[in-house]
Backbone as numpy.savetxt, mean C-alpha at the origin, in Angstrom:
# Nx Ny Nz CAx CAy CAz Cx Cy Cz
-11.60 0.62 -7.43 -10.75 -0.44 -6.91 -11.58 -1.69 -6.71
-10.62 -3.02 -6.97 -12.00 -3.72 -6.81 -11.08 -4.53 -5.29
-11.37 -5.29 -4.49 -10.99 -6.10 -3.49 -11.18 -7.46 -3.29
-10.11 -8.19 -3.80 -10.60 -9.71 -4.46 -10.41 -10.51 -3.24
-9.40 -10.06 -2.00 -9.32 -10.78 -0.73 -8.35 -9.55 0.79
-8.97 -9.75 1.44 -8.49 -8.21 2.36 -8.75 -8.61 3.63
-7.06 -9.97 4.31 -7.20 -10.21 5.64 -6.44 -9.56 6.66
-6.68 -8.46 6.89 -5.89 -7.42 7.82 -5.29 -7.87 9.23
-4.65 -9.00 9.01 -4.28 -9.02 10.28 -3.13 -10.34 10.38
-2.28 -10.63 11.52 -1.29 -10.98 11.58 -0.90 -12.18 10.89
-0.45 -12.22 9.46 -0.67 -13.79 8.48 -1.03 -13.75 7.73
-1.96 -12.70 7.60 -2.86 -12.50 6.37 -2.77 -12.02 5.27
-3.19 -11.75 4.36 -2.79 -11.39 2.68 -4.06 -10.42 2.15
-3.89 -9.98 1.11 -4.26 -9.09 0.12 -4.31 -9.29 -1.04
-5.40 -8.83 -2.13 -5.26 -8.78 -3.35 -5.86 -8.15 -3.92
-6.00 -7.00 -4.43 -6.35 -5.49 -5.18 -6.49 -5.58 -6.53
-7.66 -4.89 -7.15 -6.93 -4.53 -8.65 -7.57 -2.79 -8.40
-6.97 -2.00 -9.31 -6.71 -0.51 -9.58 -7.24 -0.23 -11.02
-8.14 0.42 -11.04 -8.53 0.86 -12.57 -8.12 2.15 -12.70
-7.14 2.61 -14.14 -6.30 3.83 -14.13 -7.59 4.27 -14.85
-7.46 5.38 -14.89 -8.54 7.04 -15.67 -8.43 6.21 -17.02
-7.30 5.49 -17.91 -7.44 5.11 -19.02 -7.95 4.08 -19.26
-8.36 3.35 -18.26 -9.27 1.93 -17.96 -8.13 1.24 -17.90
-7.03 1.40 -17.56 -6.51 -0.28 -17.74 -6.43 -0.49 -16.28
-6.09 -1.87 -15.61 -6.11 -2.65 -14.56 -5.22 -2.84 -13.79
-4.89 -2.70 -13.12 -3.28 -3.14 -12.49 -3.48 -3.77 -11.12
-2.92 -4.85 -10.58 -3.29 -5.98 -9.83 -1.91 -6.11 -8.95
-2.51 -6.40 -7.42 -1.43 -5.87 -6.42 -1.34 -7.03 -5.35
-0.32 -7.63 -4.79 -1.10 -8.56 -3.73 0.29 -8.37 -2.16
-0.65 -9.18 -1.43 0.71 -9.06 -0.51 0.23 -9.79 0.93
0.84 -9.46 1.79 0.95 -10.35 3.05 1.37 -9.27 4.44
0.50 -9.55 5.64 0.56 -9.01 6.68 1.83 -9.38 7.48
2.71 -9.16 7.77 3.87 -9.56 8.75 2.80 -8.96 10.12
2.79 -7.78 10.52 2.17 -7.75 11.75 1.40 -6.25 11.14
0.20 -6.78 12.47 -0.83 -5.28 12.37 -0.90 -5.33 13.49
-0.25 -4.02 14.17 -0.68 -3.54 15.33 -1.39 -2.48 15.68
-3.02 -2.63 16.17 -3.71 -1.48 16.26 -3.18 -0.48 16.64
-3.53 0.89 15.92 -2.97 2.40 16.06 -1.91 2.53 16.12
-0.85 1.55 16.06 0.85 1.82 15.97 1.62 1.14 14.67
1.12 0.74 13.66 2.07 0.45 12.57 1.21 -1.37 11.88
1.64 -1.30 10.75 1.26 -2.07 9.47 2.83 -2.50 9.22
2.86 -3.91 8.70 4.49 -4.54 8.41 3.51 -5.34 7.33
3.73 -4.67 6.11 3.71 -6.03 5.02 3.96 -5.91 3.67
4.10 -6.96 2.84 4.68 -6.99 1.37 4.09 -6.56 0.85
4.22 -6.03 -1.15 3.45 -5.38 -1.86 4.16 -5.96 -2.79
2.95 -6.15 -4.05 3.67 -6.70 -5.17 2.67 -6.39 -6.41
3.46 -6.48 -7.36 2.85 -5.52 -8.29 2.81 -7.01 -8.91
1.69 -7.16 -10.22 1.10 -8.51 -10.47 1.65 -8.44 -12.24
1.61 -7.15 -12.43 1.94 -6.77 -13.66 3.35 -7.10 -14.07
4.53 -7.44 -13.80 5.61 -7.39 -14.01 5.65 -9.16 -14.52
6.68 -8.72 -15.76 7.31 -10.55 -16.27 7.26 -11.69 -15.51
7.66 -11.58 -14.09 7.77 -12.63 -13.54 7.67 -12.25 -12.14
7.58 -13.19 -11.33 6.56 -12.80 -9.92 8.37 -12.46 -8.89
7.92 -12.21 -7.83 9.21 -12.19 -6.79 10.09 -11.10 -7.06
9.38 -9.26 -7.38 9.87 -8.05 -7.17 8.96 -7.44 -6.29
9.36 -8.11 -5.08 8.36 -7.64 -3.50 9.09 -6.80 -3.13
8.11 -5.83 -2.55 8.83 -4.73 -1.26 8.42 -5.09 0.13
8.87 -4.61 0.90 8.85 -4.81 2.48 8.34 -3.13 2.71
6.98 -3.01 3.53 6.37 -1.77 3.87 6.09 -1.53 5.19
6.57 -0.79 5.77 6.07 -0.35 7.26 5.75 0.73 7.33
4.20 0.80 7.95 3.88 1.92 8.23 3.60 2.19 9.63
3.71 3.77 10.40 3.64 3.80 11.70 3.06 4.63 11.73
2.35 4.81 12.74 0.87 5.51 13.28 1.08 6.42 13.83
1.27 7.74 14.29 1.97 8.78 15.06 0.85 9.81 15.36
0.11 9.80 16.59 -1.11 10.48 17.26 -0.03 11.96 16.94
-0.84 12.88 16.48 -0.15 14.18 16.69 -1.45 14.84 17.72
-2.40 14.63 17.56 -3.69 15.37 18.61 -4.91 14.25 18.48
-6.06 14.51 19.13 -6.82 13.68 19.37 -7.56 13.65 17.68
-7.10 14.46 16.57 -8.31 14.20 15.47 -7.03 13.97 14.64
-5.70 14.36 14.60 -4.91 14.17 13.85 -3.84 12.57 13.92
-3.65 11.95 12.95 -2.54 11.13 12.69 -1.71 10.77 11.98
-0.38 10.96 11.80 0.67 11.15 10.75 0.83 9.38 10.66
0.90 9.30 9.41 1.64 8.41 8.94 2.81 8.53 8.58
4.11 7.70 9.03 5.47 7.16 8.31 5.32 6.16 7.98
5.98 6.34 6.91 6.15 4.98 5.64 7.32 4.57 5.48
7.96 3.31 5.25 9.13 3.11 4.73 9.25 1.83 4.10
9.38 1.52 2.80 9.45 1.03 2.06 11.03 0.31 1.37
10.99 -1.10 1.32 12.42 -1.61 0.87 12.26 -2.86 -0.28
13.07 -2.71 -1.30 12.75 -3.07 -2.50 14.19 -4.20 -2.38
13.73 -5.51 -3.08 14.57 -6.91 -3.00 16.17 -6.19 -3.83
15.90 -5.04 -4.60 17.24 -4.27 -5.66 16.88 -3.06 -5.61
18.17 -2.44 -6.20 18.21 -1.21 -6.77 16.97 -1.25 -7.96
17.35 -2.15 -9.06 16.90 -1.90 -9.99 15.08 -2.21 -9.79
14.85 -2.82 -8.89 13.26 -3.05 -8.45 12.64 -1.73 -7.84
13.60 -1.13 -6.88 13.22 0.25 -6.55 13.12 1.46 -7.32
14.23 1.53 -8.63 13.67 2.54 -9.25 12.83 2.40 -10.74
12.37 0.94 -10.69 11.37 0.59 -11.62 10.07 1.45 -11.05
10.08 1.02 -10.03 8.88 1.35 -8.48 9.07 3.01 -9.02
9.69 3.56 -9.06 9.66 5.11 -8.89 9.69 5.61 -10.15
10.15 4.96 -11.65 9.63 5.45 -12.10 8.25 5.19 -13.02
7.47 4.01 -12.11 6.39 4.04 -12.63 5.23 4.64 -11.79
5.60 5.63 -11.10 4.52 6.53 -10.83 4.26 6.40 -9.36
4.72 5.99 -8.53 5.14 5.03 -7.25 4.16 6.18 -6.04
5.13 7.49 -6.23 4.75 8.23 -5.50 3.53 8.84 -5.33
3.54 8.98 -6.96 1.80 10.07 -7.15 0.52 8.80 -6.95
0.85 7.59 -7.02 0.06 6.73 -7.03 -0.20 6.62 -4.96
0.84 6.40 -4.37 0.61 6.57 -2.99 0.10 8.02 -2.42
0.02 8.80 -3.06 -0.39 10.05 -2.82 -1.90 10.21 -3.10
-2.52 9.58 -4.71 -3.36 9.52 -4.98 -4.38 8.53 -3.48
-3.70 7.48 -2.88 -4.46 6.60 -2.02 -4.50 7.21 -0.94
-3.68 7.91 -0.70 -3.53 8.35 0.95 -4.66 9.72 0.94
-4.68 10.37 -0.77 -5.71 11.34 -0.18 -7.02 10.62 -0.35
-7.46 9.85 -1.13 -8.61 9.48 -1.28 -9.15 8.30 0.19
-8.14 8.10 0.97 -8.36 7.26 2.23 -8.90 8.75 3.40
-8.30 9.72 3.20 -8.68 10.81 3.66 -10.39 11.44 3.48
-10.12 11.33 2.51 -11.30 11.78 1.94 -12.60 10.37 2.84
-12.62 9.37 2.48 -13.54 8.47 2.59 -13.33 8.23 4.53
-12.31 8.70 5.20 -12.33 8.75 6.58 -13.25 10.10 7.17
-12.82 11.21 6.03 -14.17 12.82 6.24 -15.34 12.78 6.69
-15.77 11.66 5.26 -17.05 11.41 5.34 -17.67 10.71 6.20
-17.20 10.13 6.81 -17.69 9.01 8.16 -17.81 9.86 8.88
-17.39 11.27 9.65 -17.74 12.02 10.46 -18.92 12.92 10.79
């Protein structure tokens, strides 16, 4: 992954690129609505790759202590259309958030 700008916090923006196993690139950007420590993330996502810009989603994520080493994430995600949302799903949407969430796992392990 490379990290071209990463301001985590209330205002702030993002901009990612993703190198797939086949080398190609895919470029992501977006904007903080609110970050509230240990209770939830509010912000846009946008895929850089598509014809024309302005097929944003709206993402919230919430922080949910289950024990002192464990924390669940909820996600919920809302797409400007139908047809933007199941572009989103069927280009790999899920296994791609799956792929991040374990490898964020993984790189949180190792810090211990």
């Amino acid at each position: 992954m490379k990290v071209y700008h990463f301001d985590c916090r209330d205002g702030g923006n993002w901009h990612i690129a993703e190198q797939s196993e086949d080398g190609n690139e895919y470029e992501f950007t977006g904007c903080f609505h609110e970050v509230a420590k240990n209770r939830r993330i509010v912000q846009t996502f946008e895929f850089l790759g598509m014809p024309e810009r302005g097929h944003v989603m709206l993402e919230k994520a919430e922080f949910v202590a289950i024990d002192e080493h464990t924390t669940e994430i909820h996600t919920h995600s809302t797409a400007m259309s139908q047809e933007d949302r199941d572009g989103m799903v069927a280009s790999g949407m899920e296994s791609g958030w799956r792929q991040s969430v374990e490898a964020l796992g993984k790189l949180l392990e190792s810090d211990n």
